[in-house]
């Protein structure tokens, strides 16, 4: 009897153990399957690679024949700014003023005083002062009517360039125009209005350089006299080892300041364009 009860107890124990451990194994197996499924799902949901960059689209609208669009106005403005240095150097009074100021500095015996930046700034503002009326006419006759749609592009350019042409023709020698006309092999222009800009601009530049050198020659004479007097005085005193330039420099500066040299120079330069 006791043996049968012991056998039944063992069977019951093994049955309960099989049920318990079998459920745990099943749960662990299912748990191990779920992460695998999650990993496979994560792999399937991985993002694709980045797309190749594309170039931006640039659209420039011209507008109507009477009124330009904003993009065209910006394009024209950038073009004008890119050629502004050439216009400043060759079509205005900047060249002559800067050359005269540089010659004056050399005549005084000063190498770097005033510096080139100061001379260029002074020449720039004197050019703005001289070219102010011309710029106002160009703006009122060409630029503003074109922006307001009152004139076409060709008509605005023709009307706007007339004040500048008149200024350049007034300061250009006929000999220079004849020189460039001969070099280019073109026919002699019938009148001043028939002179092309490709001939007028270099002729104007050469005329300005010629006038600047003539003014520089006149400026050099009094300072050259001072150099000669100082050099002769040092030779008579036997002080040949003392540089005459060093001794003459204070006298040059004193003469230039007492004579109001800057005022006379600016007045003469502005007067050549009146």
Short mmCIF file of C-alpha atoms in Angstrom, two decimals:
data_model
loop_
_atom_site.label_atom_id
_atom_site.label_comp_id
_atom_site.label_asym_id
_atom_site.label_seq_id
_atom_site.Cartn_x
_atom_site.Cartn_y
_atom_site.Cartn_z
CA UNK A 1 0.00 0.00 0.00
CA UNK A 2 2.75 2.37 0.94
CA UNK A 3 4.62 1.57 -2.28
CA UNK A 4 1.63 2.38 -4.41
CA UNK A 5 1.17 5.74 -2.69
CA UNK A 6 4.84 6.58 -3.20
CA UNK A 7 4.64 5.71 -6.89
CA UNK A 8 1.48 7.83 -7.29
CA UNK A 9 3.21 10.77 -5.53
CA UNK A 10 6.21 10.52 -7.85
CA UNK A 11 3.96 10.47 -10.92
CA UNK A 12 2.12 13.52 -9.66
CA UNK A 13 5.41 15.36 -9.01
CA UNK A 14 6.79 14.57 -12.47
CA UNK A 15 3.53 15.59 -14.12
CA UNK A 16 3.50 18.99 -12.35
CA UNK A 17 7.21 19.53 -13.18
CA UNK A 18 6.64 18.71 -16.84
CA UNK A 19 3.78 21.18 -17.02
CA UNK A 20 5.74 23.95 -15.28
CA UNK A 21 8.99 23.54 -17.19
CA UNK A 22 7.19 22.97 -20.49
CA UNK A 23 5.32 26.31 -20.16
CA UNK A 24 8.53 28.18 -19.28
CA UNK A 25 10.30 26.75 -22.32
CA UNK A 26 7.40 27.67 -24.54
CA UNK A 27 7.37 31.25 -23.19
CA UNK A 28 11.11 31.61 -23.65
CA UNK A 29 10.86 30.26 -27.19
CA UNK A 30 8.10 32.68 -28.03
CA UNK A 31 10.08 35.52 -26.44
CA UNK A 32 13.09 34.62 -28.52
CA UNK A 33 10.98 34.61 -31.67
CA UNK A 34 9.51 38.04 -30.98
CA UNK A 35 12.87 39.90 -30.90
CA UNK A 36 13.87 38.13 -34.07
CA UNK A 37 10.66 39.29 -35.69
CA UNK A 38 11.27 42.80 -34.36
CA UNK A 39 14.79 42.78 -35.76
CA UNK A 40 13.56 41.59 -39.13
CA UNK A 41 10.90 44.31 -39.07
CA UNK A 42 13.52 46.91 -38.15
CA UNK A 43 15.70 45.79 -41.03
CA UNK A 44 12.78 45.97 -43.41
CA UNK A 45 11.92 49.52 -42.21
CA UNK A 46 15.48 50.89 -42.66
CA UNK A 47 15.53 54.28 -44.54
CA UNK A 48 16.80 54.46 -48.07
CA UNK A 49 19.91 56.43 -49.04
CA UNK A 50 19.85 60.22 -49.61
CA UNK A 51 18.80 61.49 -52.98
CA UNK A 52 21.28 63.32 -55.19
CA UNK A 53 21.18 67.13 -54.93
CA UNK A 54 19.66 69.00 -57.83
CA UNK A 55 20.75 72.39 -59.16
CA UNK A 56 18.41 75.30 -58.36
CA UNK A 57 16.35 76.79 -61.12
CA UNK A 58 17.19 80.41 -62.03
CA UNK A 59 14.60 82.36 -63.94
CA UNK A 60 15.22 85.84 -65.33
CA UNK A 61 12.21 87.66 -66.70
CA UNK A 62 12.72 90.57 -69.06
CA UNK A 63 9.36 92.23 -68.57
CA UNK A 64 7.56 94.37 -71.08
CA UNK A 65 9.34 96.48 -73.72
CA UNK A 66 8.35 99.64 -71.87
CA UNK A 67 9.07 98.62 -68.27
CA UNK A 68 11.81 96.16 -67.24
CA UNK A 69 11.31 93.52 -64.60
CA UNK A 70 13.03 93.62 -61.21
CA UNK A 71 15.39 90.78 -62.10
CA UNK A 72 16.55 92.62 -65.22
CA UNK A 73 17.10 95.81 -63.22
CA UNK A 74 19.25 93.86 -60.73
CA UNK A 75 21.23 92.30 -63.59
CA UNK A 76 21.86 95.70 -65.18
CA UNK A 77 22.89 97.16 -61.81
CA UNK A 78 25.43 94.38 -61.22
CA UNK A 79 26.80 94.87 -64.73
CA UNK A 80 27.23 98.60 -64.17
CA UNK A 81 28.98 97.97 -60.86
CA UNK A 82 31.40 95.54 -62.51
CA UNK A 83 32.48 98.11 -65.11
CA UNK A 84 32.33 101.06 -62.71
CA UNK A 85 36.13 101.16 -62.11
CA UNK A 86 36.81 101.46 -65.84
CA UNK A 87 34.14 104.15 -66.20
CA UNK A 88 35.60 105.99 -63.22
CA UNK A 89 39.14 105.91 -64.58
CA UNK A 90 38.54 106.63 -68.26
CA UNK A 91 35.30 108.61 -68.56
CA UNK A 92 35.60 111.09 -65.70
CA UNK A 93 38.04 113.66 -64.36
CA UNK A 94 39.55 111.15 -61.92
CA UNK A 95 42.61 110.36 -64.05
CA UNK A 96 43.82 113.93 -64.44
CA UNK A 97 43.20 114.86 -60.80
CA UNK A 98 45.00 111.80 -59.45
CA UNK A 99 48.00 112.29 -61.77
CA UNK A 100 48.30 115.98 -60.83
CA UNK A 101 48.15 115.18 -57.12
CA UNK A 102 50.82 112.50 -57.52
CA UNK A 103 53.10 114.88 -59.44
CA UNK A 104 52.61 117.51 -56.74
CA UNK A 105 53.69 115.02 -54.08
CA UNK A 106 56.81 114.15 -56.07
CA UNK A 107 57.61 117.82 -56.68
CA UNK A 108 57.53 118.45 -52.94
CA UNK A 109 60.03 115.64 -52.45
CA UNK A 110 57.59 113.47 -50.50
CA UNK A 111 57.52 109.80 -51.46
CA UNK A 112 54.67 108.36 -49.39
CA UNK A 113 53.05 111.42 -47.81
CA UNK A 114 50.17 111.79 -48.44
CA UNK A 115 49.67 108.06 -49.12
CA UNK A 116 48.05 106.81 -52.30
CA UNK A 117 44.80 106.05 -50.47
CA UNK A 118 44.45 109.70 -49.45
CA UNK A 119 45.24 110.96 -52.94
CA UNK A 120 42.78 108.50 -54.49
CA UNK A 121 40.06 109.50 -52.02
CA UNK A 122 40.61 113.20 -52.66
CA UNK A 123 40.60 112.63 -56.42
CA UNK A 124 37.41 110.58 -56.12
CA UNK A 125 35.46 113.24 -54.23
CA UNK A 126 36.75 116.03 -56.48
CA UNK A 127 35.58 113.95 -59.44
CA UNK A 128 32.15 113.56 -57.83
CA UNK A 129 32.04 117.32 -57.33
CA UNK A 130 32.97 117.98 -60.96
CA UNK A 131 30.84 115.22 -62.48
CA UNK A 132 27.78 115.96 -60.34
CA UNK A 133 25.86 117.96 -62.99
CA UNK A 134 26.68 115.36 -65.66
CA UNK A 135 25.52 112.50 -63.44
CA UNK A 136 22.27 114.34 -62.68
CA UNK A 137 21.55 114.76 -66.39
CA UNK A 138 22.31 111.10 -67.08
CA UNK A 139 19.95 110.05 -64.31
CA UNK A 140 17.11 112.38 -65.31
CA UNK A 141 17.35 111.83 -69.07
CA UNK A 142 18.20 108.14 -69.26
CA UNK A 143 17.97 106.10 -66.07
CA UNK A 144 14.73 107.32 -64.49
CA UNK A 145 12.66 107.36 -67.72
CA UNK A 146 13.76 103.79 -68.42
CA UNK A 147 12.93 102.57 -64.92
CA UNK A 148 9.53 104.28 -65.11
CA UNK A 149 8.78 102.64 -68.45
CA UNK A 150 8.76 105.92 -70.38
CA UNK A 151 11.62 104.98 -72.74
CA UNK A 152 12.91 101.82 -74.32
CA UNK A 153 16.32 100.43 -73.49
CA UNK A 154 18.04 101.72 -76.63
CA UNK A 155 16.44 105.15 -76.38
CA UNK A 156 17.34 105.46 -72.68
CA UNK A 157 20.96 104.50 -73.39
CA UNK A 158 21.22 107.01 -76.23
CA UNK A 159 19.68 109.86 -74.24
CA UNK A 160 21.60 109.00 -71.07
CA UNK A 161 24.98 108.91 -72.80
CA UNK A 162 24.57 112.34 -74.42
CA UNK A 163 25.58 114.38 -71.31
CA UNK A 164 28.65 112.19 -70.81
CA UNK A 165 29.60 112.49 -74.48
CA UNK A 166 29.26 116.27 -74.33
CA UNK A 167 31.53 116.40 -71.28
CA UNK A 168 34.16 114.17 -72.87
CA UNK A 169 34.07 115.98 -76.23
CA UNK A 170 34.55 119.30 -74.48
CA UNK A 171 37.75 118.05 -72.81
CA UNK A 172 39.13 116.05 -75.76
CA UNK A 173 41.54 117.52 -78.28
CA UNK A 174 40.61 117.09 -81.96
CA UNK A 175 44.13 115.80 -82.60
CA UNK A 176 43.54 112.82 -80.31
CA UNK A 177 40.26 111.96 -82.03
CA UNK A 178 41.97 112.19 -85.42
CA UNK A 179 44.79 109.94 -84.15
CA UNK A 180 42.50 107.11 -83.04
CA UNK A 181 40.33 107.49 -86.13
CA UNK A 182 43.43 107.05 -88.29
CA UNK A 183 44.70 104.10 -86.25
CA UNK A 184 41.35 102.32 -86.47
CA UNK A 185 41.17 102.87 -90.21
CA UNK A 186 37.67 104.33 -90.01
CA UNK A 187 36.37 107.24 -92.01
CA UNK A 188 36.65 110.72 -90.58
CA UNK A 189 33.48 111.52 -88.60
CA UNK A 190 31.29 114.19 -90.13
CA UNK A 191 30.65 115.89 -86.77
CA UNK A 192 31.14 115.39 -83.05
CA UNK A 193 27.98 113.31 -82.71
CA UNK A 194 29.35 110.80 -85.22
CA UNK A 195 32.42 109.99 -83.12
CA UNK A 196 31.99 106.46 -81.71
CA UNK A 197 32.57 105.77 -78.04
CA UNK A 198 35.37 103.34 -78.88
CA UNK A 199 37.29 106.31 -80.30
CA UNK A 200 36.12 108.98 -77.88
CA UNK A 201 37.05 107.19 -74.64
CA UNK A 202 40.78 106.58 -75.37
CA UNK A 203 41.09 110.02 -76.98
CA UNK A 204 39.62 111.59 -73.85
CA UNK A 205 42.01 109.58 -71.63
CA UNK A 206 45.07 110.73 -73.60
CA UNK A 207 43.88 114.33 -73.52
CA UNK A 208 43.48 114.13 -69.75
CA UNK A 209 46.98 112.67 -69.33
CA UNK A 210 48.46 115.39 -71.52
CA UNK A 211 46.73 118.15 -69.54
CA UNK A 212 47.84 116.57 -66.24
CA UNK A 213 51.47 116.49 -67.32
CA UNK A 214 51.36 120.11 -68.44
CA UNK A 215 49.99 121.12 -65.04
CA UNK A 216 52.68 119.01 -63.40
CA UNK A 217 55.38 120.79 -65.40
CA UNK A 218 54.15 124.16 -64.15
CA UNK A 219 54.05 122.84 -60.58
CA UNK A 220 57.60 121.52 -60.74
CA UNK A 221 59.22 124.84 -61.73
CA UNK A 222 59.14 126.69 -58.35
CA UNK A 223 60.22 123.60 -56.43
CA UNK A 224 63.01 122.98 -58.93
CA UNK A 225 64.24 126.54 -58.37
CA UNK A 226 64.33 125.91 -54.61
CA UNK A 227 66.34 122.71 -55.17
CA UNK A 228 68.85 124.55 -57.36
CA UNK A 229 69.26 127.44 -54.90
CA UNK A 230 69.74 125.10 -51.95
CA UNK A 231 72.19 122.93 -53.90
CA UNK A 232 74.23 125.99 -54.95
CA UNK A 233 74.27 127.28 -51.38
CA UNK A 234 75.52 123.97 -50.01
CA UNK A 235 78.22 123.79 -52.68
CA UNK A 236 79.42 127.31 -51.84
CA UNK A 237 79.58 126.41 -48.15
CA UNK A 238 81.50 123.23 -48.88
CA UNK A 239 78.76 121.05 -47.43
CA UNK A 240 78.73 118.60 -50.31
CA UNK A 241 77.99 115.60 -48.09
CA UNK A 242 74.67 117.05 -46.96
CA UNK A 243 71.83 115.97 -49.30
CA UNK A 244 70.21 119.02 -50.90
CA UNK A 245 66.81 117.27 -50.89
CA UNK A 246 66.82 117.09 -47.10
CA UNK A 247 67.61 120.78 -46.74
CA UNK A 248 65.19 121.91 -49.45
CA UNK A 249 62.20 119.92 -48.14
CA UNK A 250 61.29 122.31 -45.28
CA UNK A 251 61.48 125.31 -47.62
CA UNK A 252 59.25 123.57 -50.16
CA UNK A 253 56.65 122.75 -47.54
CA UNK A 254 56.78 126.29 -46.15
CA UNK A 255 56.34 127.81 -49.62
CA UNK A 256 53.48 125.44 -50.47
CA UNK A 257 51.61 126.17 -47.23
CA UNK A 258 52.14 129.96 -47.31
CA UNK A 259 50.95 130.11 -50.93
CA UNK A 260 47.83 128.07 -50.06
CA UNK A 261 48.99 125.42 -52.47
CA UNK A 262 46.14 122.96 -51.94
CA UNK A 263 43.52 125.63 -52.46
CA UNK A 264 45.17 126.96 -55.61
CA UNK A 265 45.64 123.45 -56.96
CA UNK A 266 42.03 122.41 -56.38
CA UNK A 267 40.76 125.69 -57.83
CA UNK A 268 42.87 125.23 -60.94
CA UNK A 269 41.75 121.62 -61.40
CA UNK A 270 38.06 122.41 -61.02
CA UNK A 271 38.45 125.46 -63.25
CA UNK A 272 39.69 123.35 -66.15
CA UNK A 273 36.25 121.70 -66.34
CA UNK A 274 34.10 124.81 -65.97
#
